[in-house]
Amino acid sequence: MKYPIEIACIIDDDDMYVNLITKILDIKNLVKNLLIFKNGKEALDYFVGALKKLEERKIPQVILLDLNMPVMDGWQFLSNLSEYDFPELKNTTLYIVSSSINPSDIERSKTIQLVKDFLIKPVTMDQLAEIFVDKSA
């Protein structure tokens, strides 16, 4: 079976949301492998290891990032990740997916080069399909 996306990543501490998104991606056959991290620190540790090639870890083509998480939130994750100069991230599309409707969060996201768009939860099946099919085109 051919999937539009080889590997994607969800960084979010909301189990219900993660389960829902996982099911939708599975039902729609949108991604072959899915990485799930409960906070920005777990994700950052993975990315730094992958990007430094300490291990043979794959860099996701799509990242869905929540803003409000314990340990390290989405903004801290983006700030820390930007401290590294990894050309491998040029093929990664990152979407902030948040329940925040704060205009300052949306404006702030536009100033970060790695962020493709800001989506407000709940994300629909159509939005997910568009993200994953668009990225594979």
XYZ file of N, CA and C in Angstrom:
411
model
N 0.833 -1.186 0.000
C 0.000 0.000 0.000
C 0.878 1.251 0.000
N 0.478 2.220 -0.779
C 1.209 3.483 -0.872
C 0.535 4.518 0.023
N 1.317 5.079 0.935
C 0.812 6.125 1.822
C 1.302 7.474 1.320
N 0.479 8.521 1.464
C 0.935 9.853 1.048
C 2.159 10.315 1.839
N 2.220 9.944 3.121
C 3.308 10.374 3.994
C 3.963 9.152 4.621
N 5.279 9.110 4.573
C 6.037 7.994 5.156
C 6.031 8.062 6.686
N 6.316 9.253 7.224
C 6.396 9.396 8.674
C 5.883 10.769 9.108
N 5.065 10.760 10.150
C 4.514 12.006 10.705
C 4.677 11.965 12.215
N 4.427 13.102 12.839
C 4.658 13.240 14.273
C 3.555 14.086 14.903
N 3.055 13.621 16.040
C 2.115 14.399 16.836
C 2.803 14.714 18.163
N 2.838 15.983 18.519
C 3.402 16.404 19.804
C 2.252 17.032 20.583
N 1.666 16.255 21.496
C 0.457 16.691 22.182
C 0.225 15.814 23.405
N -0.189 16.418 24.507
C -0.413 15.653 25.742
C -1.871 15.226 25.931
N -2.742 15.569 24.997
C -4.165 15.239 25.099
C -4.418 13.863 24.472
N -4.565 12.841 25.325
C -4.724 11.464 24.837
C -5.935 11.294 23.928
N -7.054 11.933 24.271
C -8.253 11.787 23.436
C -8.020 12.355 22.043
N -7.402 13.522 21.968
C -7.097 14.137 20.674
C -6.130 13.254 19.874
N -5.083 12.789 20.531
C -4.091 11.949 19.854
C -4.749 10.674 19.321
N -5.590 10.047 20.129
C -6.282 8.829 19.684
C -7.183 9.106 18.492
N -7.892 10.222 18.523
C -8.780 10.585 17.422
C -7.984 10.808 16.139
N -6.937 11.595 16.214
C -6.121 11.887 15.033
C -5.484 10.602 14.493
N -4.998 9.761 15.402
C -4.394 8.485 15.007
C -5.390 7.631 14.239
N -6.610 7.557 14.739
C -7.648 6.765 14.070
C -7.972 7.317 12.688
N -8.103 8.634 12.596
C -8.407 9.250 11.297
C -7.284 8.979 10.295
N -6.040 9.164 10.730
C -4.899 8.929 9.834
C -4.863 7.473 9.382
N -5.221 6.576 10.290
C -5.228 5.142 9.987
C -6.359 4.793 9.016
N -7.560 5.265 9.312
C -8.722 4.979 8.461
C -8.507 5.499 7.045
N -7.936 6.690 6.955
C -7.723 7.329 5.646
C -6.411 6.883 4.975
N -5.641 6.034 5.664
C -4.347 5.577 5.130
C -3.472 6.748 4.695
N -3.314 7.721 5.594
C -2.577 8.934 5.249
C -1.109 8.895 5.646
N -0.739 8.006 6.566
C 0.648 7.971 7.024
C 1.046 6.528 7.344
N 2.275 6.190 6.994
C 2.769 4.837 7.249
C 3.227 4.673 8.700
N 4.030 5.621 9.186
C 4.549 5.566 10.561
C 4.216 6.854 11.289
N 3.815 6.714 12.559
C 3.425 7.883 13.341
C 4.191 7.901 14.651
N 4.877 9.015 14.892
C 5.571 9.232 16.162
C 4.665 10.068 17.051
N 4.580 9.713 18.326
C 3.753 10.471 19.259
C 4.588 10.839 20.478
N 4.594 12.136 20.794
C 5.315 12.635 21.961
C 4.343 13.406 22.838
N 4.479 13.252 24.158
C 3.559 13.869 25.120
C 3.921 15.319 25.452
N 5.145 15.729 25.106
C 5.549 17.106 25.365
C 6.717 17.476 24.459
N 7.034 18.759 24.454
C 8.097 19.252 23.580
C 9.465 18.696 23.912
N 9.719 18.401 25.182
C 11.030 17.869 25.591
C 11.275 16.494 24.977
N 10.268 15.613 25.063
C 10.404 14.281 24.447
C 10.687 14.416 22.949
N 9.936 15.294 22.300
C 10.098 15.489 20.860
C 11.465 16.091 20.531
N 11.874 17.096 21.297
C 13.164 17.744 21.055
C 14.301 16.734 21.209
N 14.240 15.902 22.240
C 15.271 14.878 22.433
C 15.338 13.938 21.236
N 14.182 13.556 20.723
C 14.135 12.689 19.540
C 14.778 13.387 18.342
N 14.351 14.630 18.081
C 14.854 15.357 16.911
C 16.350 15.614 16.990
N 16.822 16.017 18.147
C 18.255 16.281 18.285
C 19.041 14.995 18.038
N 18.577 13.882 18.581
C 19.231 12.592 18.323
C 19.195 12.227 16.856
N 18.050 12.435 16.230
C 17.900 12.099 14.818
C 18.753 13.000 13.940
N 18.722 14.285 14.221
C 19.421 15.236 13.369
C 20.930 15.194 13.550
N 21.371 14.763 14.725
C 22.805 14.592 14.932
C 23.255 13.209 14.466
N 22.297 12.438 13.973
C 22.547 11.099 13.455
C 23.157 10.189 14.520
N 22.785 10.431 15.780
C 23.254 9.553 16.845
C 22.625 8.175 16.683
N 21.469 8.169 16.109
C 20.776 6.916 15.847
C 20.127 7.067 14.486
N 19.738 5.963 13.912
C 19.062 6.022 12.618
C 17.589 6.318 12.832
N 17.299 7.539 13.117
C 15.917 7.979 13.302
C 15.489 8.770 12.077
N 14.268 8.617 11.724
C 13.735 9.332 10.566
C 13.157 10.676 10.996
N 13.304 11.654 10.124
C 12.723 12.967 10.357
C 11.319 12.967 9.730
N 10.290 13.323 10.503
C 8.934 13.325 9.952
C 8.763 14.357 8.844
N 7.885 14.040 7.918
C 7.549 14.986 6.855
C 6.507 15.993 7.338
N 5.684 15.566 8.300
C 4.636 16.421 8.853
C 4.697 16.341 10.376
N 4.603 17.505 11.031
C 4.537 17.569 12.493
C 3.278 18.339 12.871
N 2.485 17.762 13.786
C 1.332 18.448 14.358
C 1.695 18.783 15.798
N 1.836 20.061 16.098
C 2.359 20.517 17.384
C 1.313 21.266 18.195
N 1.076 20.804 19.414
C 0.206 21.521 20.347
C 1.039 22.599 21.036
N 0.386 23.637 21.537
C 1.108 24.693 22.239
C 1.143 24.472 23.744
N 0.032 24.044 24.313
C -0.088 23.935 25.769
C 0.163 22.506 26.237
N 1.375 22.277 26.747
C 1.766 20.956 27.244
C 2.635 21.143 28.476
N 2.692 20.103 29.319
C 3.600 20.179 30.478
C 5.053 19.984 30.049
N 5.961 20.198 30.941
C 7.406 20.014 30.775
C 7.992 21.037 29.810
N 7.626 20.961 28.532
C 8.069 21.928 27.523
C 6.907 22.154 26.557
N 6.411 23.391 26.486
C 5.274 23.661 25.613
C 5.727 23.821 24.147
N 4.755 24.036 23.285
C 5.050 24.137 21.859
C 5.964 25.288 21.491
N 5.770 26.442 22.142
C 6.643 27.587 21.861
C 8.082 27.285 22.275
N 8.246 26.675 23.447
C 9.595 26.325 23.918
C 10.243 25.302 22.975
N 9.447 24.347 22.502
C 9.953 23.349 21.552
C 10.478 24.046 20.297
N 9.672 24.950 19.738
C 10.081 25.661 18.524
C 11.333 26.505 18.759
N 11.381 27.176 19.896
C 12.533 28.003 20.233
C 13.800 27.158 20.359
N 13.694 26.045 21.067
C 14.849 25.162 21.242
C 15.277 24.516 19.929
N 14.313 24.094 19.137
C 14.638 23.454 17.861
C 15.336 24.442 16.927
N 14.939 25.713 16.999
C 15.531 26.722 16.105
C 16.994 27.010 16.435
N 17.439 26.585 17.608
C 18.839 26.783 17.981
C 19.778 25.863 17.199
N 19.198 24.845 16.588
C 19.981 23.899 15.794
C 19.817 24.240 14.322
N 20.893 24.114 13.586
C 20.832 24.391 12.154
C 20.832 23.054 11.421
N 19.633 22.536 11.195
C 19.517 21.229 10.565
C 18.847 21.351 9.204
N 19.610 21.179 8.122
C 19.010 21.270 6.790
C 17.937 20.203 6.562
N 17.998 19.100 7.323
C 17.010 18.024 7.160
C 15.588 18.508 7.429
N 15.450 19.565 8.201
C 14.112 20.072 8.523
C 13.459 20.818 7.359
N 14.209 21.086 6.299
C 13.626 21.822 5.175
C 12.516 21.028 4.498
N 12.516 19.712 4.656
C 11.480 18.873 4.057
C 10.348 18.568 5.035
N 10.366 19.217 6.173
C 9.348 18.994 7.196
C 8.354 20.147 7.195
N 7.079 19.806 7.260
C 6.024 20.803 7.354
C 5.425 20.716 8.749
N 5.440 21.829 9.476
C 4.952 21.845 10.845
C 3.677 22.681 10.940
N 2.671 22.085 11.550
C 1.409 22.773 11.799
C 1.217 22.891 13.301
N 0.922 24.094 13.771
C 0.503 24.242 15.157
C -0.979 23.891 15.192
N -1.328 22.975 16.088
C -2.724 22.566 16.254
C -3.068 22.830 17.711
N -3.883 23.836 17.937
C -4.128 24.275 19.302
C -5.598 24.622 19.521
N -6.018 24.549 20.766
C -7.366 25.013 21.109
C -7.361 26.521 21.340
N -6.200 27.126 21.296
C -6.074 28.578 21.493
C -6.670 29.326 20.299
N -7.491 30.314 20.622
C -8.009 31.188 19.559
C -7.467 32.601 19.767
N -6.390 32.680 20.543
C -5.763 33.957 20.847
C -5.077 34.499 19.583
N -5.504 35.658 19.099
C -4.892 36.221 17.887
C -3.373 36.401 18.017
N -2.875 36.679 19.221
C -1.426 36.857 19.365
C -0.678 35.544 19.129
N -1.285 34.391 19.492
C -0.664 33.094 19.200
C -0.592 32.871 17.690
N -1.685 33.192 17.011
C -1.731 33.006 15.554
C -0.708 33.914 14.878
N -0.631 35.176 15.306
C 0.349 36.106 14.737
C 1.779 35.654 15.040
N 2.012 35.211 16.253
C 3.353 34.744 16.637
C 3.771 33.558 15.760
N 2.834 32.664 15.473
C 3.165 31.486 14.665
C 3.625 31.879 13.260
N 3.106 32.995 12.767
C 3.465 33.458 11.416
C 4.896 33.971 11.339
N 5.506 34.256 12.489
C 6.875 34.769 12.498
C 7.907 33.640 12.529
N 7.451 32.418 12.628
C 8.356 31.270 12.740
C 8.400 30.543 11.403
N 9.566 30.519 10.813
C 9.721 29.985 9.459
C 9.259 28.530 9.320
N 9.528 27.720 10.325
C 9.185 26.300 10.242
C 7.676 26.053 10.262
N 6.905 26.993 10.786
C 5.449 26.804 10.931
C 4.744 27.119 9.611
N 4.039 26.122 9.105
C 3.296 26.283 7.848
C 1.942 26.955 8.091
N 1.248 26.547 9.173
C -0.074 27.085 9.431
C -0.463 26.849 10.886
N -1.512 27.530 11.309
C -2.043 27.437 12.664
C -3.464 26.905 12.534
N -3.704 25.715 13.072
C -5.032 25.106 13.000
C -5.652 25.090 14.392
N -6.926 25.395 14.450
C -7.623 25.413 15.729
C -8.379 24.093 15.906
N -8.178 23.486 17.087
C -8.860 22.228 17.400
C -10.352 22.491 17.548
N -11.185 21.548 17.192
C -10.838 20.240 16.638
C -10.544 20.324 15.136
N -9.570 19.547 14.713
C -9.192 19.471 13.304
C -10.127 18.474 12.630
N -10.584 18.810 11.446
C -11.520 17.922 10.742
C -10.769 16.885 9.902
N -11.503 15.852 9.505
C -10.930 14.825 8.631
C -10.451 15.444 7.329
N -11.232 16.385 6.812
C -10.868 17.043 5.553
C -9.581 17.848 5.701
N -9.425 18.557 6.839
C -8.193 19.320 7.064
C -6.989 18.387 7.109
N -7.129 17.267 7.811
C -6.018 16.317 7.897
C -5.677 15.752 6.525
N -6.690 15.357 5.796
C -6.453 14.799 4.461
C -5.739 15.816 3.584
N -6.149 17.073 3.679
C -5.523 18.132 2.883
C -4.048 18.298 3.251
N -3.747 18.294 4.544
C -2.365 18.420 5.009
C -1.503 17.289 4.455
N -1.977 16.067 4.609
C -1.166 14.918 4.253
C -1.089 14.678 2.757
N -2.160 14.919 2.040
C -2.129 14.734 0.594
C -1.364 15.866 -0.073
N -1.527 17.087 0.421
C -0.808 18.246 -0.117
C 0.700 18.064 0.048
N 1.117 17.558 1.184
C 2.546 17.383 1.464
C 3.160 16.342 0.536
N 2.380 15.351 0.131
C 2.933 14.273 -0.689
C 2.972 14.648 -2.165
N 2.271 15.729 -2.522
C 2.187 16.112 -3.948
C 3.512 16.624 -4.479
